Amino acid sequence: MKETIKNTTLADRLLFFLLISLSVSGIFISRDALSQGSDVIVEVDGKPAYTLPLNADKRLSIDGPYGPTLIEIEKGKVRVKESHCRNQICVRDGWTSRGAIVCLPNKLVIIVGGSNKYQKQGIDAITG
Amino acid sequence: MKMPKSCLYFLFFVCLLLTSCSPNKLSTYKKSKALMDTFVTITVVADSQETAEKVIENAFDVIGKYGDLINFYSDKSELSAINRSAGIHEVRVSPETLDTIERAVFVSEKSAGAFDPTIGPETKLWDFVKKIRPSDAEIKKNLPLVNYKNIIIDKGKSTVFLRKKDMLLDLGGIAKGYAADLAVQALKQKGIASGLVAIAGDIKAFGLKPDNKPWVVGIKNPRQKSSEDEIIAKVTLSDKAISTSGDYERYFIIDGQRFHHLLVPATGQPAYSCQSATVIADKGVMTDGFDNALFILGPEKGLELAKEMGLNAMIIDSKGAIHTTSGLQGKLIIERDH
């Protein structure tokens, strides 16, 4: 073994370390590329309160300063079904599968996943 | 004690790896917040998280304060004061509100009324969640209230007056772009040389990313096939703003016909010649205003106006065909499956 190492040149050793580095970083790259699935994150008063899978139909009621807000997840989309806030902007937003629904009076932000896929493709933001 | 050569090489590589992750290296930092009834994300290139947090929070404050001035739904906003005083008296406003209204009128004039910030009395008749479509009579009744020429601006006195009672000024079609401009200005004043401000789909990019490459913005497919977000094209940007208007944002379908929120100011009915219109320009206030105008005008007249105004644009017509200005050549990548 010692003899083998002794016989290697500088280039051999550089190549050896390069291959080791590449294989180690490869573990992280491939882990990152795996699909994580989309989540719905509900933030109350600026802090994450609930994380729910987007692919499981569910209803969630959250109390706020203007009473309960009813959030509905169905067929990979989310909406605010009912809210007692004055302007109903969150309800009028309707169903969404990406981005966020905001209810400022109830201090509620619903963030819908899905952008990770595009971050991996080097997309920094989405318009539309 | 003599260290074997292989160990030295190994240490050399470790040092290389460590220096590449040194804390003073420029990195991107991103933070989001709910402001202006939407989701705002700011990305900056900074030397530390502490610096990034400080400058982003300052930019959020700037957006928040501006949003309070022009909030259509808040009784306390300057915009609501203007609307309440329609047909009665003029209202003194801040320089930011005055500037936004002036620019809205500018876009209206240049687009011959295709964009009109006084469309409020028509939009309030529609409910895209409850699928409420107003009758033709209701639409017709409110049409005389829609005319940007009835916005009277006195720059000297810093006042705004709506000539007719029940007129409603709604800056929703231009304010997010204006806010993106304000936020970028605030970031630059704090020493940030590169970043991206995204107020929903109104985005402004400045400088380059740490890898010296421009920012990349995806343009949403107006007819995506799944519930997952789909991108129809990508565009590279630096020191430019981008905005998109589409018929997929708020809509309902009855008997196969799509009714959406982008109304023709002259008729009060949805515009049908486009699926989406994307505009790229130096200022967010221009992209946000003109994307509406181009959508209403359609691909031919829309691209003509874009060229005349020195804007770049991508319009997807009602059949899904993509039309672009020549200035986008080399900057736009259309996705393979479209």
mmCIF file of N, CA and C in Angstrom, chain B residues 231-314:
data_model
loop_
_atom_site.group_PDB
_atom_site.id
_atom_site.type_symbol
_atom_site.label_atom_id
_atom_site.label_comp_id
_atom_site.label_asym_id
_atom_site.label_seq_id
_atom_site.Cartn_x
_atom_site.Cartn_y
_atom_site.Cartn_z
ATOM 1 N N ILE B 231 -43.851 27.532 -16.033
ATOM 2 C CA ILE B 231 -43.183 28.690 -16.617
ATOM 3 C C ILE B 231 -43.215 28.566 -18.136
ATOM 4 N N ILE B 232 -43.599 29.629 -18.821
ATOM 5 C CA ILE B 232 -43.632 29.578 -20.286
ATOM 6 C C ILE B 232 -42.332 30.133 -20.876
ATOM 7 N N ALA B 233 -41.674 31.018 -20.134
ATOM 8 C CA ALA B 233 -40.416 31.612 -20.621
ATOM 9 C C ALA B 233 -39.594 32.135 -19.454
ATOM 10 N N LYS B 234 -38.310 32.306 -19.723
ATOM 11 C CA LYS B 234 -37.404 32.890 -18.723
ATOM 12 C C LYS B 234 -36.746 34.108 -19.349
ATOM 13 N N VAL B 235 -36.486 35.128 -18.528
ATOM 14 C CA VAL B 235 -35.828 36.313 -19.053
ATOM 15 C C VAL B 235 -34.742 36.746 -18.068
ATOM 16 N N THR B 236 -33.596 37.175 -18.606
ATOM 17 C CA THR B 236 -32.520 37.640 -17.735
ATOM 18 C C THR B 236 -32.628 39.157 -17.581
ATOM 19 N N LEU B 237 -32.447 39.623 -16.354
ATOM 20 C CA LEU B 237 -32.637 41.050 -16.063
ATOM 21 C C LEU B 237 -31.542 41.600 -15.169
ATOM 22 N N SER B 238 -31.159 42.840 -15.444
ATOM 23 C CA SER B 238 -30.310 43.596 -14.528
ATOM 24 C C SER B 238 -30.683 45.060 -14.692
ATOM 25 N N ASP B 239 -30.935 45.737 -13.598
ATOM 26 C CA ASP B 239 -31.378 47.133 -13.611
ATOM 27 C C ASP B 239 -32.630 47.327 -14.468
ATOM 28 N N LYS B 240 -33.540 46.396 -14.348
ATOM 29 C CA LYS B 240 -34.808 46.459 -15.081
ATOM 30 C C LYS B 240 -35.949 45.963 -14.191
ATOM 31 N N ALA B 241 -37.156 46.407 -14.563
ATOM 32 C CA ALA B 241 -38.357 45.926 -13.873
ATOM 33 C C ALA B 241 -39.170 45.077 -14.846
ATOM 34 N N ILE B 242 -40.012 44.216 -14.297
ATOM 35 C CA ILE B 242 -40.873 43.360 -15.135
ATOM 36 C C ILE B 242 -42.217 43.183 -14.441
ATOM 37 N N SER B 243 -43.289 43.232 -15.209
ATOM 38 C CA SER B 243 -44.636 42.996 -14.672
ATOM 39 C C SER B 243 -45.452 42.227 -15.703
ATOM 40 N N THR B 244 -46.430 41.477 -15.220
ATOM 41 C CA THR B 244 -47.312 40.719 -16.119
ATOM 42 C C THR B 244 -48.767 40.876 -15.698
ATOM 43 N N SER B 245 -49.627 41.066 -16.680
ATOM 44 C CA SER B 245 -51.074 41.027 -16.438
ATOM 45 C C SER B 245 -51.626 39.832 -17.198
ATOM 46 N N GLY B 246 -52.523 39.067 -16.556
ATOM 47 C CA GLY B 246 -53.069 37.894 -17.230
ATOM 48 C C GLY B 246 -54.532 37.669 -16.898
ATOM 49 N N ASP B 247 -55.220 36.958 -17.808
ATOM 50 C CA ASP B 247 -56.650 36.713 -17.604
ATOM 51 C C ASP B 247 -56.910 35.533 -16.682
ATOM 52 N N TYR B 248 -55.842 34.995 -16.071
ATOM 53 C CA TYR B 248 -55.943 33.819 -15.198
ATOM 54 C C TYR B 248 -55.866 34.192 -13.716
ATOM 55 N N GLU B 249 -55.686 35.492 -13.439
ATOM 56 C CA GLU B 249 -55.491 35.891 -12.046
ATOM 57 C C GLU B 249 -56.807 35.858 -11.264
ATOM 58 N N ARG B 250 -57.814 36.538 -11.783
ATOM 59 C CA ARG B 250 -59.154 36.506 -11.181
ATOM 60 C C ARG B 250 -60.152 36.298 -12.299
ATOM 61 N N TYR B 251 -60.838 35.170 -12.269
ATOM 62 C CA TYR B 251 -61.759 34.869 -13.363
ATOM 63 C C TYR B 251 -62.766 33.804 -12.958
ATOM 64 N N PHE B 252 -63.802 33.677 -13.766
ATOM 65 C CA PHE B 252 -64.694 32.519 -13.668
ATOM 66 C C PHE B 252 -65.136 32.176 -15.083
ATOM 67 N N ILE B 253 -65.584 30.935 -15.256
ATOM 68 C CA ILE B 253 -66.003 30.496 -16.591
ATOM 69 C C ILE B 253 -67.476 30.097 -16.544
ATOM 70 N N ILE B 254 -68.274 30.678 -17.425
ATOM 71 C CA ILE B 254 -69.694 30.311 -17.538
ATOM 72 C C ILE B 254 -69.949 29.930 -18.996
ATOM 73 N N ASP B 255 -70.512 28.734 -19.203
ATOM 74 C CA ASP B 255 -70.812 28.219 -20.553
ATOM 75 C C ASP B 255 -69.597 28.329 -21.476
ATOM 76 N N GLY B 256 -68.453 27.990 -20.941
ATOM 77 C CA GLY B 256 -67.217 27.985 -21.736
ATOM 78 C C GLY B 256 -66.613 29.360 -21.952
ATOM 79 N N GLN B 257 -67.263 30.418 -21.482
ATOM 80 C CA GLN B 257 -66.685 31.758 -21.673
ATOM 81 C C GLN B 257 -66.018 32.242 -20.379
ATOM 82 N N ARG B 258 -64.812 32.751 -20.554
ATOM 83 C CA ARG B 258 -64.031 33.226 -19.419
ATOM 84 C C ARG B 258 -64.350 34.693 -19.140
ATOM 85 N N PHE B 259 -64.699 34.990 -17.892
ATOM 86 C CA PHE B 259 -64.901 36.379 -17.472
ATOM 87 C C PHE B 259 -63.797 36.715 -16.478
ATOM 88 N N HIS B 260 -62.964 37.696 -16.787
ATOM 89 C CA HIS B 260 -61.820 38.005 -15.924
ATOM 90 C C HIS B 260 -61.781 39.474 -15.540
ATOM 91 N N HIS B 261 -60.797 39.811 -14.700
ATOM 92 C CA HIS B 261 -60.790 41.130 -14.046
ATOM 93 C C HIS B 261 -60.184 42.261 -14.879
ATOM 94 N N LEU B 262 -59.604 41.954 -16.052
ATOM 95 C CA LEU B 262 -58.981 43.014 -16.855
ATOM 96 C C LEU B 262 -60.025 43.580 -17.823
ATOM 97 N N LEU B 263 -60.657 44.663 -17.381
ATOM 98 C CA LEU B 263 -61.790 45.228 -18.111
ATOM 99 C C LEU B 263 -61.357 46.339 -19.064
ATOM 100 N N VAL B 264 -62.040 46.402 -20.203
ATOM 101 C CA VAL B 264 -61.792 47.493 -21.158
ATOM 102 C C VAL B 264 -62.489 48.737 -20.600
ATOM 103 N N PRO B 265 -61.740 49.802 -20.312
ATOM 104 C CA PRO B 265 -62.374 50.978 -19.697
ATOM 105 C C PRO B 265 -63.515 51.568 -20.520
ATOM 106 N N ALA B 266 -63.458 51.429 -21.843
ATOM 107 C CA ALA B 266 -64.501 52.020 -22.691
ATOM 108 C C ALA B 266 -65.810 51.227 -22.655
ATOM 109 N N THR B 267 -65.744 49.935 -22.321
ATOM 110 C CA THR B 267 -66.958 49.105 -22.363
ATOM 111 C C THR B 267 -67.331 48.489 -21.010
ATOM 112 N N GLY B 268 -66.367 48.388 -20.106
ATOM 113 C CA GLY B 268 -66.609 47.744 -18.811
ATOM 114 C C GLY B 268 -66.644 46.225 -18.898
ATOM 115 N N GLN B 269 -66.336 45.671 -20.080
ATOM 116 C CA GLN B 269 -66.334 44.215 -20.295
ATOM 117 C C GLN B 269 -64.885 43.700 -20.334
ATOM 118 N N PRO B 270 -64.667 42.401 -20.017
ATOM 119 C CA PRO B 270 -63.299 41.869 -20.083
ATOM 120 C C PRO B 270 -62.713 41.966 -21.502
ATOM 121 N N ALA B 271 -61.385 42.137 -21.577
ATOM 122 C CA ALA B 271 -60.697 42.206 -22.877
ATOM 123 C C ALA B 271 -60.355 40.783 -23.306
ATOM 124 N N TYR B 272 -60.527 40.491 -24.595
ATOM 125 C CA TYR B 272 -60.382 39.088 -25.023
ATOM 126 C C TYR B 272 -59.281 38.806 -26.043
ATOM 127 N N SER B 273 -58.412 39.765 -26.345
ATOM 128 C CA SER B 273 -57.422 39.467 -27.389
ATOM 129 C C SER B 273 -56.110 38.881 -26.846
ATOM 130 N N CYS B 274 -55.954 38.816 -25.525
ATOM 131 C CA CYS B 274 -54.706 38.267 -24.958
ATOM 132 C C CYS B 274 -54.993 37.303 -23.806
ATOM 133 N N GLN B 275 -53.990 36.451 -23.558
ATOM 134 C CA GLN B 275 -54.000 35.634 -22.336
ATOM 135 C C GLN B 275 -53.126 36.299 -21.269
ATOM 136 N N SER B 276 -52.020 36.911 -21.729
ATOM 137 C CA SER B 276 -51.168 37.659 -20.786
ATOM 138 C C SER B 276 -50.290 38.663 -21.532
ATOM 139 N N ALA B 277 -49.870 39.686 -20.811
ATOM 140 C CA ALA B 277 -48.956 40.694 -21.371
ATOM 141 C C ALA B 277 -47.885 40.990 -20.338
ATOM 142 N N THR B 278 -46.625 40.847 -20.754
ATOM 143 C CA THR B 278 -45.481 41.099 -19.870
ATOM 144 C C THR B 278 -44.707 42.292 -20.407
ATOM 145 N N VAL B 279 -44.334 43.201 -19.516
ATOM 146 C CA VAL B 279 -43.588 44.392 -19.934
ATOM 147 C C VAL B 279 -42.280 44.491 -19.139
ATOM 148 N N ILE B 280 -41.219 44.860 -19.839
ATOM 149 C CA ILE B 280 -39.911 45.065 -19.196
ATOM 150 C C ILE B 280 -39.465 46.493 -19.485
ATOM 151 N N ALA B 281 -39.077 47.220 -18.443
ATOM 152 C CA ALA B 281 -38.633 48.608 -18.604
ATOM 153 C C ALA B 281 -37.722 48.973 -17.433
ATOM 154 N N ASP B 282 -37.217 50.188 -17.446
ATOM 155 C CA ASP B 282 -36.329 50.620 -16.362
ATOM 156 C C ASP B 282 -37.072 50.749 -15.031
ATOM 157 N N LYS B 283 -38.298 51.257 -15.108
ATOM 158 C CA LYS B 283 -39.039 51.535 -13.873
ATOM 159 C C LYS B 283 -40.245 50.611 -13.685
ATOM 160 N N GLY B 284 -40.450 50.178 -12.433
ATOM 161 C CA GLY B 284 -41.572 49.307 -12.099
ATOM 162 C C GLY B 284 -42.914 49.988 -12.315
ATOM 163 N N VAL B 285 -42.956 51.293 -12.072
ATOM 164 C CA VAL B 285 -44.220 52.003 -12.240
ATOM 165 C C VAL B 285 -44.673 51.955 -13.703
ATOM 166 N N MET B 286 -43.716 51.923 -14.624
ATOM 167 C CA MET B 286 -44.054 51.851 -16.048
ATOM 168 C C MET B 286 -44.468 50.431 -16.445
ATOM 169 N N THR B 287 -43.738 49.421 -15.959
ATOM 170 C CA THR B 287 -44.090 48.043 -16.330
ATOM 171 C C THR B 287 -45.465 47.676 -15.780
ATOM 172 N N ASP B 288 -45.733 48.102 -14.537
ATOM 173 C CA ASP B 288 -46.999 47.765 -13.902
ATOM 174 C C ASP B 288 -48.169 48.443 -14.615
ATOM 175 N N GLY B 289 -48.003 49.687 -15.000
ATOM 176 C CA GLY B 289 -49.069 50.402 -15.704
ATOM 177 C C GLY B 289 -49.254 49.906 -17.125
ATOM 178 N N PHE B 290 -48.153 49.759 -17.844
ATOM 179 C CA PHE B 290 -48.256 49.410 -19.271
ATOM 180 C C PHE B 290 -48.624 47.939 -19.518
ATOM 181 N N ASP B 291 -48.388 47.041 -18.554
ATOM 182 C CA ASP B 291 -48.788 45.648 -18.822
ATOM 183 C C ASP B 291 -50.318 45.550 -18.938
ATOM 184 N N ASN B 292 -51.015 46.342 -18.120
ATOM 185 C CA ASN B 292 -52.483 46.414 -18.218
ATOM 186 C C ASN B 292 -52.894 46.965 -19.582
ATOM 187 N N ALA B 293 -52.267 48.072 -19.960
ATOM 188 C CA ALA B 293 -52.614 48.755 -21.212
ATOM 189 C C ALA B 293 -52.387 47.830 -22.411
ATOM 190 N N LEU B 294 -51.235 47.122 -22.428
ATOM 191 C CA LEU B 294 -50.917 46.237 -23.553
ATOM 192 C C LEU B 294 -51.893 45.067 -23.631
ATOM 193 N N PHE B 295 -52.290 44.576 -22.454
ATOM 194 C CA PHE B 295 -53.256 43.470 -22.430
ATOM 195 C C PHE B 295 -54.562 43.913 -23.079
ATOM 196 N N ILE B 296 -55.031 45.108 -22.699
ATOM 197 C CA ILE B 296 -56.311 45.612 -23.230
ATOM 198 C C ILE B 296 -56.189 45.870 -24.742
ATOM 199 N N LEU B 297 -55.052 46.422 -25.170
ATOM 200 C CA LEU B 297 -54.874 46.787 -26.584
ATOM 201 C C LEU B 297 -54.717 45.574 -27.500
ATOM 202 N N GLY B 298 -54.192 44.462 -26.966
ATOM 203 C CA GLY B 298 -53.980 43.271 -27.795
ATOM 204 C C GLY B 298 -52.601 43.268 -28.427
ATOM 205 N N PRO B 299 -52.237 42.132 -29.095
ATOM 206 C CA PRO B 299 -50.848 41.974 -29.564
ATOM 207 C C PRO B 299 -50.366 43.034 -30.559
ATOM 208 N N GLU B 300 -51.182 43.375 -31.544
ATOM 209 C CA GLU B 300 -50.684 44.310 -32.581
ATOM 210 C C GLU B 300 -50.506 45.717 -32.040
ATOM 211 N N LYS B 301 -51.609 46.296 -31.560
ATOM 212 C CA LYS B 301 -51.547 47.661 -31.043
ATOM 213 C C LYS B 301 -50.670 47.733 -29.789
ATOM 214 N N GLY B 302 -50.695 46.660 -29.006
ATOM 215 C CA GLY B 302 -49.902 46.620 -27.778
ATOM 216 C C GLY B 302 -48.411 46.702 -28.061
ATOM 217 N N LEU B 303 -47.948 45.879 -29.032
ATOM 218 C CA LEU B 303 -46.519 45.911 -29.375
ATOM 219 C C LEU B 303 -46.126 47.241 -30.020
ATOM 220 N N GLU B 304 -47.056 47.806 -30.779
ATOM 221 C CA GLU B 304 -46.801 49.124 -31.382
ATOM 222 C C GLU B 304 -46.542 50.167 -30.292
ATOM 223 N N LEU B 305 -47.413 50.135 -29.265
ATOM 224 C CA LEU B 305 -47.268 51.086 -28.156
ATOM 225 C C LEU B 305 -45.958 50.835 -27.396
ATOM 226 N N ALA B 306 -45.631 49.550 -27.201
ATOM 227 C CA ALA B 306 -44.389 49.213 -26.484
ATOM 228 C C ALA B 306 -43.186 49.803 -27.212
ATOM 229 N N LYS B 307 -43.163 49.641 -28.547
ATOM 230 C CA LYS B 307 -42.044 50.170 -29.344
ATOM 231 C C LYS B 307 -41.987 51.691 -29.228
ATOM 232 N N GLU B 308 -43.147 52.308 -29.339
ATOM 233 C CA GLU B 308 -43.235 53.771 -29.265
ATOM 234 C C GLU B 308 -42.710 54.288 -27.919
ATOM 235 N N MET B 309 -42.986 53.539 -26.851
ATOM 236 C CA MET B 309 -42.577 53.972 -25.513
ATOM 237 C C MET B 309 -41.195 53.470 -25.128
ATOM 238 N N GLY B 310 -40.552 52.702 -26.008
ATOM 239 C CA GLY B 310 -39.216 52.171 -25.709
ATOM 240 C C GLY B 310 -39.236 51.068 -24.665
ATOM 241 N N LEU B 311 -40.345 50.319 -24.622
ATOM 242 C CA LEU B 311 -40.470 49.221 -23.660
ATOM 243 C C LEU B 311 -40.231 47.896 -24.365
ATOM 244 N N ASN B 312 -39.850 46.878 -23.625
ATOM 245 C CA ASN B 312 -39.823 45.534 -24.174
ATOM 246 C C ASN B 312 -41.055 44.791 -23.681
ATOM 247 N N ALA B 313 -41.601 43.934 -24.533
ATOM 248 C CA ALA B 313 -42.836 43.250 -24.136
ATOM 249 C C ALA B 313 -42.935 41.863 -24.738
ATOM 250 N N MET B 314 -43.640 40.994 -24.019
ATOM 251 C CA MET B 314 -43.997 39.674 -24.539
ATOM 252 C C MET B 314 -45.505 39.524 -24.346
#
